[in-house]
PDB file of C-alpha atoms in Angstrom:
ATOM      1  CA  MET G   1     108.625 117.143 118.767  1.00 96.00           C
ATOM      2  CA  LYS G   2     108.841 117.461 115.008  1.00 97.00           C
ATOM      3  CA  ALA G   3     108.729 114.815 112.352  1.00 98.00           C
ATOM      4  CA  VAL G   4     109.120 114.933 108.644  1.00 98.00           C
ATOM      5  CA  LEU G   5     107.274 111.838 107.412  1.00 98.00           C
ATOM      6  CA  THR G   6     107.861 110.665 103.845  1.00 98.00           C
ATOM      7  CA  ARG G   7     106.048 107.808 102.140  1.00 98.00           C
ATOM      8  CA  VAL G   8     108.732 105.735 100.553  1.00 98.00           C
ATOM      9  CA  SER G   9     108.965 102.653  98.323  1.00 98.00           C
ATOM     10  CA  SER G  10     112.470 102.059 100.009  1.00 98.00           C
ATOM     11  CA  ALA G  11     114.840 103.836 102.357  1.00 98.00           C
ATOM     12  CA  SER G  12     118.045 103.104 104.194  1.00 98.00           C
ATOM     13  CA  VAL G  13     120.487 104.747 106.640  1.00 98.00           C
ATOM     14  CA  ALA G  14     124.193 104.116 106.717  1.00 98.00           C
ATOM     15  CA  ILE G  15     126.953 104.922 109.219  1.00 97.00           C
ATOM     16  CA  ASP G  16     130.482 104.781 108.081  1.00 96.00           C
ATOM     17  CA  ASN G  17     129.381 103.258 104.687  1.00 95.00           C
ATOM     18  CA  GLN G  18     127.619 100.373 106.532  1.00 97.00           C
ATOM     19  CA  ILE G  19     123.863 100.095 106.195  1.00 98.00           C
ATOM     20  CA  VAL G  20     122.428 100.000 109.735  1.00 98.00           C
ATOM     21  CA  GLY G  21     118.720 100.100 108.809  1.00 98.00           C
ATOM     22  CA  SER G  22     116.664  99.635 105.702  1.00 98.00           C
ATOM     23  CA  ILE G  23     113.053  99.234 104.722  1.00 98.00           C
ATOM     24  CA  GLY G  24     110.797  98.570 101.806  1.00 98.00           C
ATOM     25  CA  ARG G  25     107.479 100.238 101.368  1.00 98.00           C
ATOM     26  CA  GLY G  26     106.497 102.481 104.406  1.00 98.00           C
ATOM     27  CA  PHE G  27     107.607 105.644 106.134  1.00 98.00           C
ATOM     28  CA  LEU G  28     110.928 107.400 106.591  1.00 98.00           C
ATOM     29  CA  ILE G  29     110.580 109.459 109.713  1.00 98.00           C
ATOM     30  CA  LEU G  30     113.162 112.279 110.434  1.00 98.00           C
ATOM     31  CA  LEU G  31     112.629 113.058 114.144  1.00 98.00           C
ATOM     32  CA  GLY G  32     113.627 116.188 115.997  1.00 97.00           C
ATOM     33  CA  VAL G  33     113.187 116.851 119.777  1.00 97.00           C
ATOM     34  CA  GLY G  34     112.703 120.190 121.341  1.00 96.00           C
ATOM     35  CA  PRO G  35     113.680 121.226 124.967  1.00 95.00           C
ATOM     36  CA  GLU G  36     110.090 121.286 126.182  1.00 94.00           C
ATOM     37  CA  ASP G  37     109.069 117.883 124.721  1.00 95.00           C
ATOM     38  CA  THR G  38     108.024 115.085 127.075  1.00 96.00           C
ATOM     39  CA  ARG G  39     107.407 111.318 127.048  1.00 97.00           C
ATOM     40  CA  GLU G  40     103.724 112.079 126.336  1.00 96.00           C
ATOM     41  CA  HIS G  41     104.776 113.979 123.086  1.00 96.00           C
ATOM     42  CA  ALA G  42     106.822 110.960 121.935  1.00 97.00           C
ATOM     43  CA  ARG G  43     103.847 108.553 122.365  1.00 97.00           C
ATOM     44  CA  TYR G  44     101.309 110.995 120.805  1.00 97.00           C
ATOM     45  CA  LEU G  45     103.596 111.553 117.823  1.00 97.00           C
ATOM     46  CA  ALA G  46     104.153 107.837 117.298  1.00 98.00           C
ATOM     47  CA  GLU G  47     100.513 107.085 117.386  1.00 97.00           C
ATOM     48  CA  LYS G  48      99.660 109.930 115.017  1.00 97.00           C
ATOM     49  CA  ALA G  49     102.382 109.122 112.465  1.00 97.00           C
ATOM     50  CA  LEU G  50     101.749 105.432 112.347  1.00 98.00           C
ATOM     51  CA  SER G  51      97.989 105.755 111.964  1.00 97.00           C
ATOM     52  CA  LEU G  52      98.018 108.223 109.042  1.00 98.00           C
ATOM     53  CA  ARG G  53      96.046 106.965 105.983  1.00 97.00           C
ATOM     54  CA  VAL G  54      98.286 108.115 103.142  1.00 98.00           C
ATOM     55  CA  PHE G  55      98.631 105.009 101.021  1.00 97.00           C
ATOM     56  CA  SER G  56      96.402 104.684  98.001  1.00 95.00           C
ATOM     57  CA  ASP G  57      93.401 102.328  97.889  1.00 95.00           C
ATOM     58  CA  GLU G  58      92.012 100.527  94.887  1.00 95.00           C
ATOM     59  CA  ASN G  59      90.431 103.838  93.692  1.00 96.00           C
ATOM     60  CA  GLY G  60      93.732 105.741  93.950  1.00 92.00           C
ATOM     61  CA  LYS G  61      92.631 107.711  97.057  1.00 95.00           C
ATOM     62  CA  MET G  62      94.923 108.083 100.094  1.00 96.00           C
ATOM     63  CA  ASN G  63      92.838 105.866 102.296  1.00 96.00           C
ATOM     64  CA  ARG G  64      95.043 103.133 103.580  1.00 97.00           C
ATOM     65  CA  SER G  65      97.292 103.140 106.722  1.00 97.00           C
ATOM     66  CA  LEU G  66     100.728 101.706 107.193  1.00 97.00           C
ATOM     67  CA  GLU G  67      99.222  98.616 108.808  1.00 97.00           C
ATOM     68  CA  ASP G  68      96.797  98.137 105.871  1.00 97.00           C
ATOM     69  CA  VAL G  69      99.652  97.952 103.401  1.00 97.00           C
ATOM     70  CA  GLY G  70     102.100  95.947 105.591  1.00 97.00           C
ATOM     71  CA  GLY G  71     104.470  98.824 105.664  1.00 98.00           C
ATOM     72  CA  GLN G  72     107.719  99.366 107.555  1.00 98.00           C
ATOM     73  CA  VAL G  73     109.230 102.278 109.484  1.00 98.00           C
ATOM     74  CA  LEU G  74     112.756 103.849 109.349  1.00 98.00           C
ATOM     75  CA  VAL G  75     113.431 106.504 111.983  1.00 98.00           C
ATOM     76  CA  VAL G  76     116.484 108.815 111.856  1.00 98.00           C
ATOM     77  CA  SER G  77     117.198 111.479 114.543  1.00 97.00           C
ATOM     78  CA  GLN G  78     117.338 114.974 113.068  1.00 95.00           C
ATOM     79  CA  PHE G  79     118.096 117.793 115.470  1.00 95.00           C
ATOM     80  CA  THR G  80     118.378 120.161 112.588  1.00 95.00           C
ATOM     81  CA  LEU G  81     114.540 120.193 112.297  1.00 96.00           C
ATOM     82  CA  TYR G  82     114.920 122.843 115.068  1.00 95.00           C
ATOM     83  CA  GLY G  83     117.284 124.900 113.221  1.00 93.00           C
ATOM     84  CA  ASN G  84     116.477 128.624 113.256  1.00 93.00           C
ATOM     85  CA  CYS G  85     117.467 130.494 110.047  1.00 94.00           C
ATOM     86  CA  ARG G  86     115.868 133.858 110.817  1.00 93.00           C
ATOM     87  CA  LYS G  87     119.142 135.650 111.305  1.00 93.00           C
ATOM     88  CA  GLY G  88     122.380 135.412 109.319  1.00 91.00           C
ATOM     89  CA  ARG G  89     123.427 132.625 107.014  1.00 93.00           C
ATOM     90  CA  ARG G  90     124.362 130.034 109.697  1.00 93.00           C
ATOM     91  CA  PRO G  91     121.394 128.229 111.424  1.00 94.00           C
ATOM     92  CA  SER G  92     121.123 128.358 115.188  1.00 92.00           C
ATOM     93  CA  PHE G  93     120.247 125.079 116.887  1.00 94.00           C
ATOM     94  CA  THR G  94     119.539 126.517 120.267  1.00 92.00           C
ATOM     95  CA  ASP G  95     115.786 125.478 119.882  1.00 93.00           C
ATOM     96  CA  ALA G  96     116.807 121.757 119.776  1.00 95.00           C
ATOM     97  CA  ALA G  97     116.703 119.728 122.978  1.00 96.00           C
ATOM     98  CA  PRO G  98     119.954 119.050 124.766  1.00 96.00           C
ATOM     99  CA  PRO G  99     121.485 115.778 123.667  1.00 96.00           C
ATOM    100  CA  GLN G 100     120.509 113.789 126.817  1.00 97.00           C
ATOM    101  CA  LEU G 101     116.776 114.664 126.474  1.00 97.00           C
ATOM    102  CA  GLY G 102     116.920 114.371 122.739  1.00 97.00           C
ATOM    103  CA  GLU G 103     118.332 110.862 122.851  1.00 97.00           C
ATOM    104  CA  ALA G 104     115.920 109.733 125.642  1.00 98.00           C
ATOM    105  CA  LEU G 105     112.862 110.855 123.674  1.00 98.00           C
ATOM    106  CA  TYR G 106     114.262 109.471 120.380  1.00 98.00           C
ATOM    107  CA  GLU G 107     114.664 106.094 122.066  1.00 98.00           C
ATOM    108  CA  ALA G 108     111.190 106.380 123.646  1.00 98.00           C
ATOM    109  CA  PHE G 109     109.803 107.084 120.188  1.00 98.00           C
ATOM    110  CA  LEU G 110     111.483 103.945 118.820  1.00 98.00           C
ATOM    111  CA  ARG G 111     109.906 101.947 121.766  1.00 98.00           C
ATOM    112  CA  ASP G 112     106.519 103.445 121.054  1.00 98.00           C
ATOM    113  CA  CYS G 113     106.704 102.419 117.374  1.00 98.00           C
ATOM    114  CA  ALA G 114     107.467  98.797 118.435  1.00 98.00           C
ATOM    115  CA  ASP G 115     104.745  98.831 120.980  1.00 98.00           C
ATOM    116  CA  LEU G 116     102.373  99.931 118.248  1.00 97.00           C
ATOM    117  CA  GLY G 117     103.322  96.980 116.101  1.00 97.00           C
ATOM    118  CA  PHE G 118     105.999  98.533 113.852  1.00 98.00           C
ATOM    119  CA  ILE G 119     109.510  97.488 114.971  1.00 97.00           C
ATOM    120  CA  PRO G 120     111.468 100.392 113.556  1.00 98.00           C
ATOM    121  CA  GLN G 121     114.710 100.215 111.638  1.00 98.00           C
ATOM    122  CA  HIS G 122     116.757 103.238 112.696  1.00 98.00           C
ATOM    123  CA  GLY G 123     119.989 105.095 112.710  1.00 95.00           C
ATOM    124  CA  SER G 124     122.129 106.068 115.742  1.00 96.00           C
ATOM    125  CA  PHE G 125     121.385 109.151 117.719  1.00 95.00           C
ATOM    126  CA  GLY G 126     124.120 111.852 117.106  1.00 92.00           C
ATOM    127  CA  ALA G 127     125.898 109.856 114.379  1.00 95.00           C
ATOM    128  CA  ASP G 128     126.931 111.193 111.057  1.00 96.00           C
ATOM    129  CA  MET G 129     124.555 109.341 108.837  1.00 97.00           C
ATOM    130  CA  GLN G 130     123.794 108.953 105.148  1.00 98.00           C
ATOM    131  CA  VAL G 131     120.048 108.514 104.335  1.00 98.00           C
ATOM    132  CA  GLU G 132     118.808 107.220 101.058  1.00 98.00           C
ATOM    133  CA  SER G 133     115.111 107.117 100.031  1.00 98.00           C
ATOM    134  CA  VAL G 134     112.940 106.566  97.123  1.00 98.00           C
ATOM    135  CA  ASN G 135     109.955 108.909  97.701  1.00 97.00           C
ATOM    136  CA  ASP G 136     106.647 107.483  96.738  1.00 97.00           C
ATOM    137  CA  GLY G 137     104.242 110.080  95.357  1.00 93.00           C
ATOM    138  CA  PRO G 138     105.944 112.039  96.641  1.00 95.00           C
ATOM    139  CA  VAL G 139     104.060 112.325  99.926  1.00 97.00           C
ATOM    140  CA  THR G 140     105.777 114.233 102.629  1.00 98.00           C
ATOM    141  CA  LEU G 141     104.173 115.507 105.828  1.00 98.00           C
ATOM    142  CA  ILE G 142     105.395 117.684 108.637  1.00 97.00           C
ATOM    143  CA  LEU G 143     104.113 116.771 112.106  1.00 97.00           C
ATOM    144  CA  ASP G 144     104.672 119.018 115.042  1.00 95.00           C
ATOM    145  CA  THR G 145     103.292 118.225 118.498  1.00 93.00           C
ATOM    146  CA  GLU G 146     103.124 121.932 119.268  1.00 89.00           C
ATOM    147  CA  GLN G 147     100.485 122.256 116.617  1.00 89.00           C
ATOM    148  CA  LEU G 148      98.933 118.800 116.963  1.00 87.00           C
ATOM    149  CA  MET G 149      98.560 118.752 120.695  1.00 85.00           C
ATOM    150  CA  ASP G 150      97.982 122.563 120.936  1.00 68.00           C
ATOM    151  CA  THR G 151     100.746 122.870 123.525  1.00 58.00           C
ATOM    152  CA  PRO G 152     102.655 126.076 122.953  1.00 55.00           C
ATOM    153  CA  ARG G 153     106.495 126.017 123.606  1.00 53.00           C
ATOM    154  CA  ARG G 154     107.979 128.419 126.147  1.00 50.00           C
ATOM    155  CA  LYS G 155     110.015 131.150 124.384  1.00 47.00           C
TER     156      LYS G 155
END
């Protein structure tokens, strides 16, 4: 699984011009699922992302967690994180999980966030969404379970 995690002062996601999720201070997480990902990957990624200490303390150091600052979470499915741009000008998305697996693990990730104490706002898997965010810092991190868990993907 891959996640692009951005520290935000606010973020929202809309479908058909209707806001379906919005947060104040916290994390906007764009989440992609690969074909070899498992339930274990979803849980690990949720635990890792939500425990990162990337909010400033009283000395201006990134030393506070989402919990420490009373932050919120907005999760948006993003299969294009698995886009392969090596050849040609049109990305290939064959490295992304099939929709059924992608949706199951996206939903599992949402449940894991809630289980960890952060009931996530979220978009809708597979929908055409408009995402707005006010980046704070900016602080943006890329998390990839292949690297974090040292579990190579099959090629």
